[in-house]
CSV table of C-alpha atoms and ligand atoms in Angstrom, one decimal:
chain,number,residue,atom,x,y,z
A,3,MET,CA,82.4,80.2,72.7
A,4,LYS,CA,84.9,83.0,72.4
A,5,ILE,CA,88.0,83.3,74.6
A,6,VAL,CA,89.0,86.7,75.9
A,7,GLY,CA,92.6,86.9,77.3
A,8,LEU,CA,93.1,89.3,80.2
A,9,THR,CA,96.6,90.3,81.3
A,10,GLY,CA,98.6,93.0,82.9
A,11,GLY,CA,101.8,93.5,84.8
A,12,ILE,CA,102.3,92.5,88.4
A,13,GLY,CA,100.0,94.6,90.7
A,14,SER,CA,98.1,96.2,87.7
A,15,GLY,CA,94.9,94.7,89.0
A,16,LYS,CA,94.2,91.8,86.7
A,17,THR,CA,92.4,89.7,89.3
A,18,THR,CA,90.4,92.7,90.4
A,19,VAL,CA,89.3,93.3,86.9
A,20,ALA,CA,88.6,89.6,86.3
A,21,ASN,CA,86.3,89.6,89.3
A,22,MET,CA,84.4,92.6,87.9
A,23,PHE,CA,83.8,90.5,84.7
A,24,ALA,CA,82.6,87.7,86.9
A,25,GLU,CA,80.1,90.1,88.4
A,26,GLU,CA,78.8,90.7,84.9
A,27,GLY,CA,78.2,86.9,84.7
A,28,VAL,CA,81.3,86.0,82.7
A,29,PRO,CA,83.0,82.8,83.6
A,30,ILE,CA,86.6,83.5,84.6
A,31,TYR,CA,89.7,81.2,84.5
A,32,ILE,CA,92.7,82.4,86.5
A,33,ALA,CA,95.5,80.5,84.8
A,34,ASP,CA,98.1,81.1,87.6
A,35,ILE,CA,95.9,79.6,90.3
A,36,GLU,CA,95.0,76.7,88.1
A,37,ALA,CA,98.7,76.1,87.3
A,38,ARG,CA,99.4,76.2,91.0
A,39,ASN,CA,96.7,73.6,91.7
A,40,LEU,CA,97.6,71.3,88.9
A,41,SER,CA,101.3,71.4,90.0
A,42,ASN,CA,100.3,70.1,93.4
A,43,THR,CA,97.6,67.6,92.3
A,44,LEU,CA,98.6,66.2,88.9
A,45,PRO,CA,101.1,63.3,89.4
A,46,ILE,CA,102.6,63.7,85.9
A,47,ILE,CA,103.6,67.3,86.5
A,48,ARG,CA,105.0,66.5,89.9
A,49,GLU,CA,107.1,63.6,88.5
A,50,GLU,CA,108.5,65.7,85.6
A,51,ILE,CA,109.3,68.7,87.9
A,52,ILE,CA,111.1,66.5,90.4
A,53,GLU,CA,113.1,64.9,87.5
A,54,ILE,CA,114.4,68.3,86.5
A,55,PHE,CA,114.5,70.2,89.8
A,56,GLY,CA,115.0,67.4,92.3
A,57,GLU,CA,113.0,66.3,95.4
A,58,ALA,CA,113.5,69.8,97.0
A,59,ALA,CA,111.1,71.2,94.5
A,60,TYR,CA,108.2,70.0,96.7
A,61,GLN,CA,107.9,70.6,100.4
A,62,ASN,CA,105.2,68.5,102.1
A,63,SER,CA,103.7,67.7,98.7
A,64,ILE,CA,103.3,71.4,97.8
A,65,LEU,CA,105.4,72.9,95.0
A,66,ASP,CA,108.0,75.3,96.5
A,67,ARG,CA,107.3,78.2,94.2
A,68,LYS,CA,110.1,80.3,95.7
A,69,PHE,CA,112.6,77.5,95.1
A,70,ILE,CA,111.5,77.1,91.5
A,71,ALA,CA,111.4,80.9,90.8
A,72,ASP,CA,115.0,81.2,92.1
A,73,LYS,CA,116.1,78.3,89.9
A,74,VAL,CA,114.5,79.6,86.7
A,75,PHE,CA,115.4,83.3,87.3
A,76,ASN,CA,118.0,84.2,84.6
A,77,ASN,CA,118.0,80.6,83.3
A,78,THR,CA,116.0,80.6,80.1
A,79,GLY,CA,116.7,76.9,79.4
A,80,LEU,CA,115.2,75.8,82.7
A,81,LEU,CA,112.3,78.2,82.4
A,82,GLU,CA,111.5,76.7,79.0
A,83,LYS,CA,111.6,73.2,80.4
A,84,LEU,CA,109.3,74.3,83.3
A,85,ASN,CA,106.9,75.8,80.8
A,86,SER,CA,106.9,72.7,78.6
A,87,ILE,CA,105.8,70.7,81.6
A,88,ILE,CA,103.1,73.1,82.8
A,89,HIS,CA,101.8,74.7,79.6
A,90,PRO,CA,100.3,71.7,77.7
A,91,ARG,CA,98.5,70.5,80.9
A,92,ILE,CA,97.0,74.0,81.6
A,93,ALA,CA,95.9,74.2,77.9
A,94,GLU,CA,94.2,70.8,78.2
A,95,HIS,CA,92.6,71.8,81.6
A,96,PHE,CA,91.4,75.1,80.2
A,97,LYS,CA,89.9,73.4,77.1
A,98,GLU,CA,88.0,71.0,79.4
A,99,TRP,CA,86.9,73.8,81.7
A,100,THR,CA,85.7,75.9,78.7
A,101,SER,CA,83.6,73.0,77.3
A,102,LYS,CA,81.6,73.0,80.6
A,103,GLN,CA,80.8,76.8,80.5
A,104,ASN,CA,77.6,78.1,79.2
A,105,ALA,CA,78.4,81.7,78.1
A,106,THR,CA,79.0,83.8,75.0
A,107,TYR,CA,82.6,84.2,76.1
A,108,VAL,CA,85.0,83.4,78.9
A,109,ILE,CA,87.8,85.3,80.4
A,110,LYS,CA,91.2,83.7,80.7
A,111,GLU,CA,93.4,85.7,83.1
A,112,ALA,CA,97.2,85.1,82.8
A,113,ALA,CA,100.2,87.1,84.0
A,114,ILE,CA,102.0,86.3,80.8
A,115,LEU,CA,100.0,86.4,77.7
A,116,PHE,CA,101.7,88.5,75.0
A,117,GLU,CA,105.3,87.5,76.0
A,118,ASN,CA,104.7,83.8,75.2
A,119,GLY,CA,102.3,84.1,72.3
A,120,GLY,CA,99.3,82.8,74.4
A,121,TYR,CA,97.3,85.8,73.1
A,122,LYS,CA,97.1,84.1,69.7
A,123,GLU,CA,94.8,81.4,71.2
A,124,CYS,CA,92.4,84.2,72.4
A,125,ASP,CA,89.8,85.9,70.2
A,126,TYR,CA,90.2,89.2,72.0
A,127,ASN,CA,92.7,90.5,74.5
A,128,ILE,CA,92.4,93.0,77.3
A,129,LEU,CA,95.3,94.7,79.0
A,130,VAL,CA,95.2,96.2,82.5
A,131,THR,CA,97.7,98.9,83.3
A,132,ALA,CA,98.5,101.2,86.2
A,133,PRO,CA,101.5,103.4,86.9
A,134,LYS,CA,104.5,101.5,88.1
A,135,LYS,CA,104.7,103.4,91.4
A,136,THR,CA,101.0,102.5,92.2
A,137,ARG,CA,101.7,98.8,91.3
A,138,ILE,CA,104.6,98.6,93.6
A,139,GLU,CA,102.6,100.2,96.4
A,140,ARG,CA,99.8,97.7,95.9
A,141,ILE,CA,102.0,94.7,96.0
A,142,LEU,CA,103.9,96.0,99.1
A,143,ALA,CA,100.5,96.4,100.8
A,144,ARG,CA,99.3,93.0,99.7
A,145,ASP,CA,102.3,90.7,99.9
A,146,GLU,CA,105.2,90.1,102.2
A,147,THR,CA,107.9,91.2,99.7
A,148,THR,CA,110.4,93.9,99.0
A,149,GLU,CA,110.6,96.6,96.4
A,150,SER,CA,113.7,95.1,94.9
A,151,ASP,CA,112.0,91.8,94.5
A,152,ILE,CA,109.0,93.4,92.8
A,153,LEU,CA,111.3,95.3,90.4
A,154,LYS,CA,113.1,92.0,89.6
A,155,ARG,CA,109.8,90.4,88.7
A,156,MET,CA,108.8,93.4,86.6
A,157,GLU,CA,111.9,93.1,84.6
A,158,ASN,CA,110.7,89.7,83.3
A,159,GLN,CA,107.5,91.2,81.9
A,160,TRP,CA,107.2,93.4,78.8
A,161,SER,CA,106.5,97.1,79.3
A,162,ASP,CA,102.9,98.3,79.0
A,163,GLU,CA,103.8,100.2,75.8
A,164,ARG,CA,104.9,97.0,74.1
A,165,LYS,CA,101.9,95.1,75.3
A,166,GLU,CA,99.4,97.8,74.3
A,167,LYS,CA,100.1,97.1,70.6
A,168,PHE,CA,98.7,93.6,71.0
A,169,ALA,CA,95.6,94.5,73.1
A,170,ASP,CA,92.1,95.0,71.7
A,171,PHE,CA,91.1,96.9,74.9
A,172,THR,CA,93.3,98.6,77.6
A,173,ILE,CA,91.9,99.4,81.1
A,174,ILE,CA,93.9,102.0,83.0
A,175,ASN,CA,93.1,100.8,86.5
A,176,ILE,CA,93.5,103.6,88.9
A,177,ASP,CA,90.2,104.3,90.6
A,178,LEU,CA,87.9,101.3,91.0
A,179,GLU,CA,84.8,103.2,89.9
A,180,SER,CA,86.2,104.1,86.5
A,181,THR,CA,87.6,100.5,86.1
A,182,ARG,CA,84.1,99.1,86.8
A,183,ASN,CA,82.6,101.4,84.1
A,184,ALA,CA,85.3,100.3,81.7
A,185,VAL,CA,84.5,96.7,82.4
A,186,LYS,CA,80.8,97.3,81.8
A,187,TYR,CA,81.6,99.1,78.5
A,188,ILE,CA,84.0,96.3,77.3
A,189,HIS,CA,81.5,93.6,78.3
A,190,LYS,CA,78.8,95.3,76.3
A,191,SER,CA,81.1,95.9,73.3
A,192,LEU,CA,82.2,92.2,73.3
A,193,LEU,CA,78.6,91.0,73.4
A,194,GLU,CA,77.9,93.2,70.4
A,195,MET,CA,81.0,92.1,68.5
A,196,ILE,CA,80.6,88.4,69.1
B,19,ATP,P1,99.5,89.9,90.5
B,19,ATP,O1,100.2,90.1,89.2
B,19,ATP,O2,100.4,90.1,91.7
B,19,ATP,O3,98.7,88.7,90.6
B,19,ATP,P2,97.2,91.5,89.9
B,19,ATP,O4,97.5,92.2,88.6
B,19,ATP,O5,96.2,90.3,89.7
B,19,ATP,O6,98.4,91.1,90.7
B,19,ATP,P3,95.3,92.4,91.9
B,19,ATP,O7,95.6,91.3,92.8
B,19,ATP,O8,94.0,92.5,91.3
B,19,ATP,O9,96.5,92.6,90.8
B,19,ATP,O10,95.6,93.8,92.7
B,19,ATP,C1,96.7,94.0,93.5
B,19,ATP,C2,96.3,94.7,94.8
B,19,ATP,O11,95.9,96.0,94.5
B,19,ATP,C3,95.2,94.0,95.5
B,19,ATP,O12,95.3,94.1,96.8
B,19,ATP,C4,93.9,94.8,95.0
B,19,ATP,O13,92.9,94.8,96.0
B,19,ATP,C5,94.5,96.2,94.9
B,19,ATP,N1,93.9,97.0,93.8
B,19,ATP,C6,93.7,96.6,92.5
B,19,ATP,N2,93.1,97.6,91.8
B,19,ATP,C7,92.9,98.6,92.7
B,19,ATP,C8,92.4,100.0,92.6
B,19,ATP,N3,91.9,100.4,91.4
B,19,ATP,N4,92.4,100.8,93.6
B,19,ATP,C9,92.9,100.3,94.8
B,19,ATP,N5,93.5,99.1,95.0
B,19,ATP,C10,93.5,98.2,93.9
């Protein structure tokens, strides 16, 4: 079974695109959601996070993501420690999940794929892009957040130009109909290539 990575900057529409692949019958794994679930349910992750970040990292047994994000922001050492706790467990969970799927390929959606070398573990990679202004508008409409917070999060991700060099396919997600057509085209191409 082949693994197709799917990524894009915040608000580009990764999850929207992943859901379109799901409509084509492709199993999808949303790494950020799985990481969130594992952080709350896997005792080993919990213990290691508390060891590094203290008891305040969890509020009522739920990982306080804002607390963690504030701690690791601009602290590469801590971010690396956090990744070394989460990443191996996610990789293991993904492998186990993959072994249960019955499909030609699966989609692994991850916010960070090129930045951390994760794309190398995928057979093909898809990048979703949209103009920065559009992405900010989408996030403001979806989440309770501020423009400066969004810009701060964007700074931690590579630019689309840099990511495009690594992608096998790029979807410019502006209008949903064109995006759906692009998904159908890529799905067909992948089935032919695999
Ligand atoms: P994040 O990085 O924050 O997880 P994402 O890249 O997964 O975001 P989505 O959650 O898919 O992005 O999309 C962000 C918001 O924009 C959602 O509310 C979604 O419904 C909307 N959206 C996505 N694509 C389009 C589009 N082509 N036209 C209009 N709205 C869209």
